[in-house]
C-alpha cells in the first residue's frame, strides 16, 4: 500500500488555500486589503468568517473519522453514522430535551443527545447482529430505513409540540448560523476525535471480529463501547451545532481506503484532512452557487453522496466488500 | 369465501366514510358536505392508486418488499415538478390549464420511470437487496436534488412546489380533483383489465413465456400504469413511503390467493380504510395535528424491517 504521507502534505496545502478562500467568501464583500486596512475588517473575520471556517473544518474532519471508525468496527463499507440512525438519534434527543426541560442549558441537551445517539446505535447493532453475514448490503439498507423511521418519529413529536421549524435546523446541516460563541462545542468533538486516534490500533483489531480480537488479547467489549461512545459524542456535538450532514462519513473513508488501505493509525489523519477539505469546498460552493443566498451544505452533500454511493454499489465486483 | 371478506371490508369502509363526513360536524349537511366530500373523494382515489400501484409493482418484480415508493417513484415525481418550475417558472406553470400540466408531468414521469426502473428491473433481477438499496439511495438522491433545486428557485415561485412536496392528507388541494379522478379511474380500469394477465406474469418470466404471455411487454404496460397512479397520488398528498407496503402486506394476509381479481380490490379497500379511517381517528377523534403520513411512515418503517428480517429466515 502506498504511504499516505505525501497525499497528506499536498492535502494540507490545499486545505489551507481553501480556508483562505473561505475566509474571504460571504455576503459582505471583503478583500484581504480591506480586512487589514479598513475598520471592522478584522472584527468581521474574528467574529464570523474564521469561526465558520474552523467549524467547517472540524465538522468535516470529525464526521469522516466517525465514519471510518464505524466502517471498521461494523466491518461494512456502506455505513456511516448519519445513515444508520446515530445522527437521527442525536436529533431526537435534542428534541426530547427541548420539550421536557424547556430552556435547558446546552450541556443538558448535549448529554441527552449523546445518550439517545448511543441508544439508537446500540439498537441498530442489535438488529444487525441478527443478519446473515452473507448479505453485506442488508446493513446499510436496514440502516437507511431505520434512520428514516427515527426521523418520522421526530417529525411526529415536532408536529404535536409545534416545533417543525425548530427541528429543520438539525435535520439539514448548514453553517450559516456559526458565529463566535456558537461553535465552540465542536472543539470537544475535535478532542474526542483525536482520542480515537490513540486507540486506532485497538480499533483495527476489533475490526477483525470478536473471536479474533479476543484471541489476540483485546478487551473487545471495552474497545467497542469506547469507540461507539466517541462516535456518539462527535455526532451529537455536530448535530447540536450545525445539523446533519449526510454521507461525509461514507464517502471519505472509502476514497482513502481504496488507495491507502484500512490501517486506521496510518490513514486516520488523511481521512480527517480529506473530510475537512471536502466539506469546506462544499461549504464554499454552497455560499457561491446562489450568492448572496445560501444553500445548505447538507443538501449539496446529499446529492454528491447519493451519486457516490450508487457508484460504490455498482463499481465493485459482486463478492468484494 | 373471499367475496365475504371483500364485502366485510366494503362495509368497514362505508362506516369510515360516514364517520369522516359526520364526526365533529357542528353545522348542517349542506354546509359540511361541500367541504368534506371532495377531500373524502381524494382520499379514496389516493388509497386505490397507492395500493394498485404497489400490487402491480410487486407482481412484476416478483417480490413483496418492493413498492414504487421505496424505489423512489414518489420523489422522482416531486423532483420533476420542481425541475419544471425551475425551468419555466412557477407562475407560468400555474397559468397553464391543469389538465395539460397533469398530462405532461405524467407523460414525463412515465418516460423517466421507464428509462430508470425499466433498465433496473428488467435487466438485473437476481440481486434483490442491491436493487432495494439502489431504490432507497435513488429516493434520497431525488429528495436531495429536489431540496437543492428548491433553493435555487425564486422564493415567490417556491410556494407553487411546496404544495407538491410533503404529504398532507388534511389539507388536500381539491382543484385538480376532476382531472386526477379521470386519470386514476382510467389507470385503475387498465389494471383491472389486465388482472388475468397479471396472474400469469406473477408466475415469473419463464412460466409467463410458456403460457403465451410476453413478459417484457407486460412489464412495460404495468410500469406505465404504475407511473400514472404514482403521479396522481403524489400530486394529491405528496410522497408516502410505506403506505403501499403496509396495505399490500395486509391484503396478502386477508386474501391469501394469487389472483389479482381478488387481490387488487382487497388491497384497494384496505388502503382506503387505512386512509379514511386513519384520518378520521387522527383528525376528529384524537385531534392530533400530525399528518397521517408521518404515522404511516413510523409504522411502515418498522413493518419493512420486520418483513425484511422475516424474509431471510429459511
Coordinates of C-alpha atoms in Angstrom, one line a residue, chain B:
Chain B
X1 CA -65.2 -17.0 0.8
X2 CA -63.2 -14.1 -0.4
X3 CA -66.4 -12.4 -1.5
X4 CA -67.3 -12.3 2.1
X5 CA -64.0 -10.8 3.1
X6 CA -64.4 -8.1 0.4
X7 CA -68.0 -7.4 1.4
X8 CA -66.9 -7.0 5.0
X9 CA -64.1 -4.7 4.1
X10 CA -66.5 -2.6 2.0
X11 CA -68.8 -2.4 5.0
X12 CA -66.0 -1.1 7.2
X13 CA -65.0 1.4 4.5
X14 CA -68.6 2.7 4.3
X15 CA -68.6 3.2 8.1
X16 CA -65.2 5.0 7.9
X17 CA -66.6 7.3 5.2
X18 CA -69.7 8.0 7.2
X19 CA -67.5 8.8 10.2
X20 CA -65.3 11.0 8.2
X21 CA -68.2 13.0 6.9
X22 CA -70.2 13.3 10.1
X23 CA -68.0 13.2 13.2
X24 CA -67.3 16.5 14.8
X25 CA -69.7 18.3 12.4
X26 CA -71.2 21.3 14.1
X27 CA -73.1 22.5 11.2
X28 CA -75.7 21.1 8.8
X29 CA -75.1 18.8 5.9
X30 CA -75.4 21.4 3.3
X31 CA -72.6 23.3 4.9
X32 CA -70.3 20.4 5.7
X33 CA -70.7 18.3 2.6
X34 CA -69.0 20.7 0.1
X35 CA -66.0 20.9 2.4
X36 CA -65.6 17.3 3.3
X37 CA -66.9 15.4 0.3
X38 CA -64.1 16.4 -2.1
X39 CA -61.5 15.6 0.5
X40 CA -63.1 12.2 1.0
X41 CA -63.1 11.6 -2.7
X42 CA -59.4 12.5 -2.9
X43 CA -58.5 10.2 0.0
X44 CA -60.4 7.3 -1.7
X45 CA -58.6 8.0 -5.0
X46 CA -55.2 8.1 -3.4
X47 CA -55.9 4.9 -1.4
X48 CA -56.9 3.0 -4.6
X49 CA -53.9 4.4 -6.5
X50 CA -51.3 3.6 -4.0
X51 CA -52.5 0.1 -3.3
X52 CA -52.9 -0.8 -7.0
X53 CA -49.6 0.7 -8.0
X54 CA -47.9 -1.4 -5.2
X55 CA -49.6 -4.7 -6.1
X56 CA -48.7 -4.2 -9.8
X57 CA -45.1 -3.4 -9.0
X58 CA -44.8 -6.3 -6.6
X59 CA -46.2 -8.6 -9.3
X60 CA -43.6 -7.6 -12.0
X61 CA -40.7 -7.6 -9.6
X62 CA -41.9 -10.8 -8.0
X63 CA -41.2 -9.5 -4.5
X64 CA -43.4 -8.3 -1.7
X65 CA -40.8 -6.0 -0.2
X66 CA -40.7 -3.7 -3.2
X67 CA -43.0 -0.8 -3.7
X68 CA -42.9 2.1 -6.2
X69 CA -42.4 4.5 -3.2
X70 CA -39.5 2.5 -1.8
X71 CA -37.9 2.6 -5.2
X72 CA -38.1 6.4 -5.3
X73 CA -41.1 6.9 -7.7
X74 CA -42.8 9.4 -5.5
X75 CA -39.7 11.7 -5.1
X76 CA -39.0 11.4 -8.8
X77 CA -42.4 12.9 -9.4
X78 CA -41.8 15.8 -7.0
X79 CA -38.3 16.3 -8.5
X80 CA -39.9 16.6 -12.0
X81 CA -42.4 19.2 -10.8
X82 CA -39.6 21.2 -9.1
X83 CA -37.4 20.9 -12.2
X84 CA -40.4 22.2 -14.3
X85 CA -40.9 25.2 -12.1
X86 CA -37.2 25.8 -12.1
X87 CA -37.1 25.9 -15.9
X88 CA -40.4 27.6 -16.9
X89 CA -41.2 29.4 -13.7
X90 CA -43.9 28.7 -11.1
X91 CA -46.3 31.4 -12.2
X92 CA -46.1 30.2 -15.8
X93 CA -46.9 26.7 -14.6
X94 CA -49.8 27.9 -12.5
X95 CA -51.3 29.7 -15.6
X96 CA -51.3 26.6 -17.7
X97 CA -54.5 24.5 -17.7
X98 CA -54.3 21.8 -15.0
X99 CA -55.2 19.0 -17.4
X100 CA -52.3 19.9 -19.6
X101 CA -49.9 20.1 -16.7
X102 CA -51.1 16.9 -15.3
X103 CA -50.9 15.1 -18.6
X104 CA -47.5 16.4 -19.4
X105 CA -46.0 15.6 -16.0
X106 CA -47.5 12.2 -16.1
X107 CA -46.0 11.7 -19.5
X108 CA -42.5 12.8 -18.4
X109 CA -42.9 10.6 -15.3
X110 CA -43.8 7.6 -17.4
X111 CA -40.8 8.2 -19.7
X112 CA -38.4 8.8 -16.8
X113 CA -39.6 5.8 -14.8
X114 CA -39.5 3.5 -17.8
X115 CA -35.9 4.6 -18.5
X116 CA -34.7 4.3 -15.0
X117 CA -36.6 1.5 -13.5
X118 CA -37.1 -0.4 -16.8
X119 CA -33.4 -0.9 -17.1
X120 CA -33.1 -1.6 -13.4
X121 CA -35.9 -4.0 -13.1
X122 CA -35.8 -5.8 -16.4
X123 CA -32.1 -6.4 -16.8
X124 CA -30.7 -7.5 -13.5
X125 CA -33.2 -9.2 -11.4
X126 CA -31.1 -11.5 -9.3
X127 CA -29.7 -9.4 -6.5
X128 CA -32.7 -8.2 -4.6
X129 CA -31.0 -6.4 -1.7
X130 CA -28.8 -4.4 -4.1
X131 CA -31.8 -3.4 -6.0
X132 CA -33.8 -2.2 -3.0
X133 CA -30.7 -0.4 -1.7
X134 CA -30.4 1.3 -5.1
X135 CA -34.0 2.4 -4.9
X136 CA -33.6 3.8 -1.4
X137 CA -30.5 5.7 -2.4
X138 CA -32.2 7.0 -5.6
X139 CA -35.1 8.1 -3.5
X140 CA -32.6 10.0 -1.3
X141 CA -30.9 11.4 -4.4
X142 CA -34.2 12.7 -5.8
X143 CA -35.1 14.1 -2.4
X144 CA -31.8 16.0 -2.1
X145 CA -31.9 17.1 -5.7
X146 CA -35.3 18.4 -5.1
X147 CA -34.1 20.3 -2.0
X148 CA -31.2 21.8 -4.0
X149 CA -33.4 22.9 -6.8
X150 CA -35.9 24.4 -4.4
X151 CA -33.2 26.6 -3.0
X152 CA -32.3 27.8 -6.5
X153 CA -35.8 28.9 -7.2
X154 CA -37.2 32.3 -6.6
X155 CA -38.8 32.3 -3.2
X156 CA -42.1 33.6 -4.6
X157 CA -42.3 30.8 -7.1
X158 CA -41.2 28.4 -4.4
X159 CA -44.7 28.3 -3.0
X160 CA -46.0 26.6 -6.1
X161 CA -43.9 23.5 -5.4
X162 CA -44.2 23.5 -1.7
X163 CA -47.7 22.1 -2.2
X164 CA -46.3 19.1 -4.0
X165 CA -43.5 18.1 -1.8
X166 CA -44.9 16.9 1.5
X167 CA -47.7 14.6 2.4
X168 CA -50.7 16.3 3.8
X169 CA -53.9 14.4 4.0
X170 CA -55.7 17.1 6.0
X171 CA -55.1 19.9 3.5
X172 CA -55.7 18.2 0.2
X173 CA -55.8 20.5 -2.8
X174 CA -59.1 19.6 -4.5
X175 CA -58.8 21.8 -7.5
X176 CA -57.2 19.1 -9.5
X177 CA -59.8 16.5 -8.4
X178 CA -61.7 16.1 -11.6
X179 CA -58.6 15.7 -13.7
X180 CA -57.0 13.4 -11.2
X181 CA -60.1 11.3 -10.8
X182 CA -60.4 10.8 -14.6
X183 CA -56.7 9.7 -14.9
X184 CA -56.9 7.5 -11.9
X185 CA -60.0 5.7 -13.0
X186 CA -58.5 5.1 -16.4
X187 CA -55.4 3.7 -14.9
X188 CA -57.4 1.6 -12.4
X189 CA -59.6 0.3 -15.3
X190 CA -56.4 -0.6 -17.2
X191 CA -55.1 -2.5 -14.2
X192 CA -58.4 -4.3 -13.8
X193 CA -58.4 -5.2 -17.5
X194 CA -55.0 -6.8 -17.0
X195 CA -55.9 -8.8 -14.0
X196 CA -55.7 -12.3 -15.6
X197 CA -52.5 -11.5 -17.4
X198 CA -51.1 -10.2 -14.1
X199 CA -51.8 -13.6 -12.6
X200 CA -49.7 -15.1 -15.4
X201 CA -46.9 -12.5 -15.0
X202 CA -46.7 -13.1 -11.3
X203 CA -45.6 -16.7 -12.0
X204 CA -42.3 -15.4 -13.3
X205 CA -40.7 -14.8 -16.6
X206 CA -40.3 -18.4 -17.8
X207 CA -43.7 -19.5 -16.8
X208 CA -45.2 -16.5 -18.4
X209 CA -43.5 -17.2 -21.7
X210 CA -44.7 -20.8 -21.6
X211 CA -48.2 -19.6 -21.1
X212 CA -48.0 -17.4 -24.1
X213 CA -47.5 -14.1 -22.4
X214 CA -44.8 -11.7 -23.5
X215 CA -43.3 -10.7 -20.1
X216 CA -41.4 -7.7 -21.5
X217 CA -44.5 -6.2 -23.0
X218 CA -46.5 -6.9 -19.8
X219 CA -43.9 -5.4 -17.6
X220 CA -43.7 -2.2 -19.7
X221 CA -47.5 -1.8 -19.6
X222 CA -47.6 -2.3 -15.9
X223 CA -44.8 0.3 -15.4
X224 CA -46.9 2.8 -17.4
X225 CA -49.9 2.2 -15.3
X226 CA -47.8 2.4 -12.1
X227 CA -46.2 5.7 -13.2
X228 CA -49.6 7.3 -13.8
X229 CA -51.0 6.1 -10.5
X230 CA -48.0 7.3 -8.6
X231 CA -48.2 10.7 -10.3
X232 CA -51.8 11.2 -9.3
X233 CA -51.4 10.2 -5.7
X234 CA -48.2 12.1 -5.2
X235 CA -49.7 15.2 -6.8
X236 CA -52.5 15.0 -4.2
X237 CA -50.8 14.1 -1.0
X238 CA -47.0 14.1 -1.7
X239 CA -44.7 11.2 -1.1
X240 CA -45.9 8.5 1.3
X241 CA -43.1 6.0 1.6
X242 CA -44.6 3.0 3.3
X243 CA -48.4 3.1 2.8
X244 CA -48.4 0.7 -0.2
X245 CA -46.1 -1.7 1.6
X246 CA -48.4 -2.0 4.6
X247 CA -51.7 -2.3 2.7
X248 CA -50.3 -4.9 0.2
X249 CA -48.9 -6.9 3.1
X250 CA -52.3 -6.8 4.9
X251 CA -54.1 -7.7 1.7
X252 CA -51.9 -10.8 1.3
X253 CA -52.8 -11.9 4.8
X254 CA -56.6 -11.3 4.4
X255 CA -56.9 -12.9 1.0
X256 CA -54.0 -15.3 0.5
X257 CA -54.7 -16.1 -3.1
X258 CA -52.5 -15.3 -6.1
X259 CA -55.5 -14.0 -8.1
X260 CA -55.4 -10.3 -8.9
X261 CA -59.2 -10.2 -9.3
X262 CA -59.3 -10.7 -5.5
X263 CA -56.0 -9.1 -4.6
X264 CA -56.5 -5.7 -6.3
X265 CA -59.9 -4.9 -4.8
X266 CA -58.8 -6.2 -1.4
X267 CA -55.7 -4.1 -1.3
X268 CA -57.7 -1.1 -2.5
X269 CA -60.3 -1.5 0.2
X270 CA -57.6 -1.9 2.9
X271 CA -55.8 1.1 1.6
X272 CA -58.9 3.3 1.6
X273 CA -59.9 2.1 5.0
X274 CA -56.4 3.0 6.3
X275 CA -56.6 6.5 4.9
X276 CA -60.1 7.4 5.6
X277 CA -60.3 5.6 8.9
X278 CA -56.9 6.8 10.0
X279 CA -57.6 10.4 9.0
X280 CA -61.0 10.3 10.8
X281 CA -59.4 9.0 14.0
X282 CA -56.5 11.3 13.8
X283 CA -58.3 14.5 12.9
X284 CA -61.7 14.0 14.6
X285 CA -61.2 11.6 17.5
X286 CA -57.7 12.2 18.8
X287 CA -57.5 15.7 17.3
X288 CA -53.8 15.3 16.6
X289 CA -52.1 17.7 14.3
X290 CA -49.6 15.2 12.9
X291 CA -50.2 14.2 9.3
X292 CA -51.3 10.6 8.8
X293 CA -48.3 10.0 6.5
X294 CA -45.9 10.5 9.4
X295 CA -47.6 7.8 11.5
X296 CA -47.8 5.5 8.4
X297 CA -44.0 6.1 8.0
X298 CA -43.2 5.2 11.5
X299 CA -45.3 2.0 11.5
X300 CA -44.3 1.2 7.9
X301 CA -40.6 1.5 8.6
X302 CA -40.9 -1.0 11.4
X303 CA -43.1 -3.3 9.2
X304 CA -40.5 -3.1 6.5
X305 CA -37.6 -4.1 8.7
X306 CA -39.6 -6.9 10.2
X307 CA -40.6 -8.2 6.8
X308 CA -37.0 -8.0 5.6
X309 CA -35.8 -9.9 8.6
X310 CA -38.6 -12.4 8.2
X311 CA -37.8 -13.0 4.6
X312 CA -34.3 -14.0 5.4
X313 CA -35.4 -16.9 7.6
X314 CA -35.2 -20.2 5.7

